[in-house]
Coordinates of C-alpha atoms in Angstrom, one line a residue:
V1 CA -187.1 -18.0 167.4
F2 CA -185.9 -14.5 166.4
T3 CA -184.7 -14.2 162.8
E4 CA -182.7 -11.2 161.5
E5 CA -184.0 -10.6 158.0
D6 CA -181.6 -10.3 155.1
K7 CA -181.7 -6.9 153.3
Y8 CA -184.3 -7.8 150.7
G9 CA -186.2 -10.2 153.0
L10 CA -186.1 -13.0 150.4
Y11 CA -184.6 -15.9 152.5
S12 CA -186.0 -14.8 155.9
N13 CA -189.5 -14.9 154.3
L14 CA -188.7 -18.4 153.0
M15 CA -187.7 -19.7 156.5
F16 CA -190.9 -18.0 157.9
K17 CA -193.0 -20.0 155.5
Y18 CA -191.1 -23.2 156.4
F19 CA -192.1 -22.8 160.0
L20 CA -195.7 -22.3 159.2
A21 CA -195.7 -25.2 156.7
E22 CA -194.3 -27.6 159.3
G23 CA -197.2 -26.5 161.6
V24 CA -199.8 -27.4 158.9
V25 CA -198.2 -30.8 158.3
C26 CA -198.1 -31.6 162.0
G27 CA -201.7 -30.5 162.6
H28 CA -200.8 -27.5 164.8
E29 CA -203.0 -24.5 165.1
L30 CA -201.6 -21.3 163.4
F31 CA -201.6 -17.6 164.2
V32 CA -200.1 -15.5 161.5
A33 CA -199.5 -11.7 162.0
S34 CA -198.2 -9.2 159.4
A35 CA -198.4 -5.6 158.6
K36 CA -197.0 -5.9 155.1
E37 CA -198.6 -8.9 153.4
H38 CA -202.0 -10.3 154.2
P39 CA -201.8 -13.6 156.1
D40 CA -204.2 -15.3 153.7
N41 CA -201.7 -14.7 150.9
I42 CA -198.8 -16.0 153.0
L43 CA -200.6 -19.2 153.7
K44 CA -201.4 -19.7 150.0
E45 CA -197.7 -19.5 149.2
L46 CA -196.5 -22.2 151.7
P47 CA -194.2 -24.8 150.1
A48 CA -195.6 -28.2 149.3
P49 CA -194.6 -31.0 151.6
L50 CA -193.0 -34.1 150.1
L51 CA -194.1 -36.4 153.0
D52 CA -193.4 -40.1 152.4
T53 CA -192.2 -39.6 148.9
Y54 CA -189.5 -37.0 149.7
R55 CA -186.6 -39.3 148.8
K56 CA -188.1 -39.9 145.3
E57 CA -188.6 -36.2 144.8
L58 CA -185.1 -35.5 146.0
G59 CA -183.5 -38.1 143.8
E60 CA -182.6 -35.6 141.1
E61 CA -181.0 -33.3 143.6
A62 CA -178.9 -36.0 145.1
T63 CA -177.8 -37.3 141.7
A64 CA -176.8 -33.8 140.7
V65 CA -174.8 -33.2 143.9
K66 CA -173.0 -36.6 143.5
S67 CA -172.0 -35.7 140.0
E68 CA -170.6 -32.4 141.2
D69 CA -168.7 -34.1 143.9
F70 CA -167.2 -36.5 141.4
Q71 CA -166.0 -33.6 139.2
D72 CA -164.6 -31.7 142.1
S73 CA -162.7 -34.8 143.3
M74 CA -160.4 -34.4 140.3
K75 CA -159.5 -30.9 141.4
I76 CA -159.1 -31.4 145.2
A77 CA -155.6 -31.2 146.5
W78 CA -154.1 -34.5 147.6
R79 CA -153.9 -33.5 151.2
Y80 CA -157.7 -33.1 151.4
Q81 CA -158.7 -36.3 149.6
N82 CA -158.7 -38.5 152.7
L83 CA -160.9 -36.2 154.8
P84 CA -164.5 -37.5 155.4
K85 CA -167.2 -35.8 153.2
M86 CA -170.6 -34.6 154.2
E87 CA -173.5 -36.5 152.8
A88 CA -175.3 -34.8 150.0
S89 CA -178.8 -35.8 151.1
P90 CA -180.5 -37.2 154.2
T91 CA -180.5 -40.9 153.9
S92 CA -180.5 -42.4 157.4
T93 CA -182.2 -40.0 159.8
K94 CA -185.3 -38.0 158.9
F95 CA -186.0 -34.9 161.1
G96 CA -189.2 -33.1 160.5
H97 CA -190.5 -32.9 157.0
Y98 CA -189.2 -31.9 153.6
Y99 CA -190.7 -29.4 151.2
D100 CA -190.6 -28.5 147.5
I101 CA -190.2 -24.8 147.1
S102 CA -191.1 -25.0 143.4
K103 CA -194.7 -25.9 144.4
T104 CA -197.3 -24.5 146.7
M105 CA -199.1 -26.5 149.4
P106 CA -202.4 -28.1 148.2
P107 CA -205.5 -26.2 149.6
E108 CA -207.0 -29.4 151.0
L109 CA -204.2 -29.6 153.6
F110 CA -205.6 -26.5 155.3
Q111 CA -209.0 -28.0 155.8
S112 CA -208.0 -30.0 158.8
V113 CA -205.9 -27.1 160.4
K114 CA -207.4 -24.2 162.3
W115 CA -205.6 -20.9 161.8
H116 CA -206.0 -17.3 162.8
S117 CA -204.8 -14.1 161.1
F118 CA -203.8 -10.7 162.2
Y119 CA -203.5 -8.1 159.5
L120 CA -202.6 -4.7 161.0
P121 CA -204.4 -2.4 158.6
E122 CA -207.6 -4.3 159.1
E123 CA -207.2 -4.5 162.9
L124 CA -206.6 -0.8 163.3
S125 CA -209.7 0.0 161.3
L126 CA -211.9 -2.2 163.4
Q127 CA -210.8 -1.0 166.8
P128 CA -209.6 2.3 168.2
K129 CA -205.9 3.0 168.8
M130 CA -204.7 1.9 172.2
K131 CA -201.5 2.8 173.9
T132 CA -200.4 1.1 177.1
C133 CA -197.2 1.3 179.2
N134 CA -195.4 3.3 176.5
M135 CA -196.2 0.6 173.9
N136 CA -197.6 1.7 170.5
S137 CA -201.1 0.7 169.4
A138 CA -200.0 -1.9 166.9
Y139 CA -198.1 -3.9 169.5
A140 CA -200.8 -3.6 172.1
S141 CA -203.4 -4.8 169.7
L142 CA -201.3 -7.7 168.6
L143 CA -200.7 -8.8 172.2
Q144 CA -204.4 -8.6 172.9
S145 CA -205.1 -10.9 169.9
I146 CA -202.5 -13.4 170.9
Q147 CA -203.7 -13.5 174.5
K148 CA -207.3 -14.0 173.4
I149 CA -206.3 -16.9 171.2
I150 CA -204.2 -18.6 173.9
Y151 CA -207.0 -18.3 176.6
Q152 CA -210.0 -19.0 174.4
E153 CA -208.6 -21.8 172.3
G154 CA -207.2 -23.8 175.3
F155 CA -203.5 -23.2 175.0
D156 CA -203.1 -21.8 178.5
G157 CA -200.8 -24.2 180.4
S158 CA -202.0 -23.1 183.8
D159 CA -205.6 -24.0 183.0
P160 CA -206.4 -27.7 182.4
Q161 CA -207.5 -28.3 178.8
K162 CA -210.9 -29.9 178.2
K163 CA -210.0 -31.0 174.6
Q164 CA -207.0 -32.8 173.1
K165 CA -203.8 -31.0 173.6
N166 CA -202.4 -29.2 170.6
I167 CA -199.6 -26.6 169.9
L168 CA -200.1 -23.0 168.7
R169 CA -197.6 -21.8 166.2
I170 CA -197.3 -18.0 166.1
G171 CA -195.6 -16.3 163.1
I172 CA -195.0 -12.5 163.2
Q173 CA -193.5 -11.0 160.1
S174 CA -191.2 -7.9 159.9
L175 CA -191.7 -6.8 163.5
G176 CA -190.1 -3.5 164.4
S177 CA -190.5 -2.0 160.9
M178 CA -192.2 1.3 160.1
L179 CA -195.3 -0.7 159.0
W180 CA -195.9 -1.6 162.6
G181 CA -195.7 2.1 163.6
D182 CA -192.3 1.7 165.3
D183 CA -189.8 4.4 164.6
I184 CA -186.6 2.7 165.9
C185 CA -185.6 2.1 162.3
S186 CA -185.8 5.7 161.1
S187 CA -184.9 7.9 164.0
D188 CA -181.9 8.3 166.3
T189 CA -184.2 9.3 169.1
P190 CA -187.5 7.3 168.7
E191 CA -190.6 8.3 170.6
D192 CA -191.3 4.9 172.0
I193 CA -187.8 3.5 172.2
H194 CA -188.8 0.6 174.5
S195 CA -192.0 -0.5 172.6
L196 CA -190.3 -3.5 170.9
T197 CA -188.6 -4.7 174.0
K198 CA -191.7 -4.4 176.1
F199 CA -193.7 -6.2 173.5
L200 CA -191.2 -9.1 173.5
Y201 CA -191.1 -9.2 177.3
V202 CA -194.9 -9.6 177.6
L203 CA -194.9 -12.1 174.6
R204 CA -192.2 -14.1 176.3
A205 CA -194.3 -14.4 179.4
L206 CA -197.3 -15.5 177.4
L207 CA -195.3 -18.2 175.6
R208 CA -193.8 -19.5 178.8
K209 CA -197.1 -20.4 180.3
S210 CA -198.8 -21.7 177.1
L211 CA -198.4 -24.5 174.7
S212 CA -197.1 -22.4 171.9
A213 CA -194.0 -21.6 169.8
C214 CA -193.2 -18.4 168.0
I215 CA -191.0 -17.2 165.1
I216 CA -190.4 -13.4 164.6
T217 CA -188.6 -11.8 161.7
V218 CA -187.1 -8.4 162.3
P219 CA -185.3 -6.0 159.8
A220 CA -182.2 -5.9 162.1
H221 CA -180.1 -4.2 159.5
L222 CA -182.2 -1.1 159.8
I223 CA -181.9 -0.9 163.5
Q224 CA -178.7 1.0 164.3
N225 CA -179.1 1.1 168.1
K226 CA -177.0 -1.8 169.4
A227 CA -178.5 -1.5 172.8
I228 CA -181.9 -2.3 171.5
M229 CA -180.6 -5.3 169.6
E230 CA -178.8 -6.6 172.6
R231 CA -182.0 -6.4 174.7
V232 CA -184.0 -8.1 171.9
T233 CA -181.4 -10.9 171.8
N234 CA -181.6 -11.4 175.5
L235 CA -185.4 -11.7 175.3
S236 CA -185.2 -14.4 172.7
D237 CA -184.5 -18.1 173.0
M238 CA -182.8 -18.5 169.7
V239 CA -181.4 -15.8 167.4
V240 CA -180.4 -16.5 163.8
G241 CA -179.2 -13.9 161.3
L242 CA -179.3 -14.2 157.5
E243 CA -176.8 -12.4 155.4
S244 CA -177.6 -12.4 151.7
F245 CA -174.9 -12.0 149.0
I246 CA -177.2 -10.0 146.8
G247 CA -175.7 -6.6 146.0
S248 CA -172.5 -7.3 148.0
E249 CA -168.9 -8.0 147.0
R250 CA -169.2 -11.6 148.2
E251 CA -171.7 -12.3 145.3
T252 CA -168.7 -12.4 142.9
N253 CA -166.1 -13.7 145.3
P254 CA -164.8 -17.1 144.2
L255 CA -164.8 -18.3 147.9
Y256 CA -168.6 -18.0 148.0
K257 CA -169.5 -19.1 144.5
D258 CA -171.5 -22.1 145.6
Y259 CA -173.6 -20.2 148.2
H260 CA -176.2 -17.5 148.3
G261 CA -175.6 -16.2 151.8
L262 CA -174.3 -16.8 155.3
V263 CA -176.1 -17.9 158.5
H264 CA -175.1 -16.3 161.7
V265 CA -176.2 -18.2 164.9
R266 CA -176.3 -15.4 167.5
Q267 CA -177.8 -17.4 170.3
I268 CA -179.2 -20.9 170.9
P269 CA -181.6 -22.0 173.7
R270 CA -180.3 -22.6 177.2
L271 CA -182.1 -25.7 178.5
N272 CA -181.7 -26.3 182.3
S273 CA -178.4 -24.4 182.2
L274 CA -177.1 -20.8 182.7
I275 CA -175.0 -21.0 179.5
C276 CA -175.7 -22.5 176.1
D277 CA -173.7 -25.2 174.3
V278 CA -171.7 -23.5 171.6
S279 CA -171.0 -25.5 168.6
D280 CA -167.4 -25.9 167.4
T281 CA -168.5 -25.0 163.8
K282 CA -169.7 -21.4 163.5
D283 CA -169.3 -21.0 159.7
L284 CA -172.6 -21.8 158.1
A285 CA -173.9 -20.8 154.6
F286 CA -177.1 -21.4 152.7
R287 CA -177.9 -21.9 149.1
L288 CA -181.2 -22.1 147.2
K289 CA -181.4 -25.0 144.9
R290 CA -184.1 -25.8 142.4
K291 CA -186.4 -27.4 145.0
L292 CA -184.6 -27.1 148.3
F293 CA -183.2 -24.4 150.7
T294 CA -180.1 -25.9 152.2
I295 CA -177.9 -24.8 155.1
E296 CA -174.4 -26.2 155.0
R297 CA -171.0 -25.9 156.7
L298 CA -169.0 -23.3 154.9
H299 CA -165.8 -24.9 153.5
L300 CA -163.0 -23.6 151.4
P301 CA -163.2 -24.5 147.7
P302 CA -160.3 -26.2 145.8
D303 CA -157.5 -23.9 144.8
L304 CA -158.2 -22.0 141.6
S305 CA -156.5 -22.7 138.4
D306 CA -153.3 -21.0 137.2
T307 CA -155.4 -18.8 134.8
V308 CA -156.8 -16.8 137.7
S309 CA -155.0 -13.5 138.2
R310 CA -152.8 -12.8 141.3
T311 CA -155.3 -10.1 142.4
S312 CA -158.2 -12.6 142.5
K313 CA -156.1 -15.0 144.6
Q314 CA -155.2 -12.2 147.0
D315 CA -158.9 -11.4 147.4
L316 CA -159.6 -15.0 148.0
A317 CA -157.0 -15.2 150.7
E318 CA -158.3 -12.1 152.4
S319 CA -161.8 -13.6 152.4
A320 CA -160.6 -16.8 153.8
K321 CA -159.3 -14.9 156.8
L322 CA -162.9 -14.1 157.6
L323 CA -163.6 -17.7 158.4
S324 CA -163.1 -18.7 162.0
S325 CA -160.8 -21.4 163.3
G326 CA -163.6 -23.9 163.0
C327 CA -163.0 -24.3 159.3
G328 CA -160.5 -27.0 159.9
A329 CA -163.1 -29.1 161.6
M330 CA -165.7 -28.7 158.9
A331 CA -165.4 -32.2 157.6
I332 CA -166.2 -33.7 161.0
G333 CA -169.9 -33.3 160.5
K334 CA -171.8 -35.8 158.5
K335 CA -174.8 -33.8 157.3
H336 CA -176.1 -30.4 156.4
L337 CA -179.6 -29.1 156.9
D338 CA -182.1 -29.0 154.1
F339 CA -185.8 -28.3 154.1

């Protein structure tokens, strides 16, 4: 999974921790790599799982959403009242686990899980710089560490495992930034322009023949070279971009008053096919509640009251044009994604 970070890295870092927390709860082995924050600190800040009591913990959230829906129903235009509504909370089907972002994971949950860390400043101080195939030393060292874990810990799919099979979850934070020694974010003519794509190419080969899954966050908004981003997208199975409203005009736009940012699905996995199944609904937004991080279908709010100025209504209409034609089919879905 390739995640394009939002400008301040707040929400992409949260999704990064969700991926690792799910690995802890499922008993998977972890490999956490970072050049900015020490992996030990990342694991200490993972959200607490709700497990079997998640419905009880989410009761307050569901009640609050239902009360909001009741108040909004008095304002909705008559032509929208008969359309089906999305459920406010998961009630019938439970996929994965749910987490409380207001609490951190108890330390005892880590005792039964084996994990490995790669902190770039420590790794470069322990071993000399290496540069292979026009790839910088940080990427080469990271690849060597991942390959060592896959082969020594029994995740190599081509070699029969002697112990019980498990899955390795790999998390790499802010790959491609200056902290990794990559200059594609700061220069129009970087010295090693193909370092990132070569790293992803070799990593993809390692993942294909091993029992492992990987999430990578990249500051894509700093990479101005579209050719590089296109190659990175082609080398990834799934690409998701997060656009935060912090510091932008959309933060005060009435159209997005219930959300904190947009989710752009650039690419989804192609399983046994040459093309991927594209969803009819492409307008997704996320919001951060008191305990949950929720991804929902973006829908138009009820018309504003007569007290709103004509200029504000014009701005709202212009923003509505940004939505794709899938907005009319928003109400077809039954659920949104929450974690």
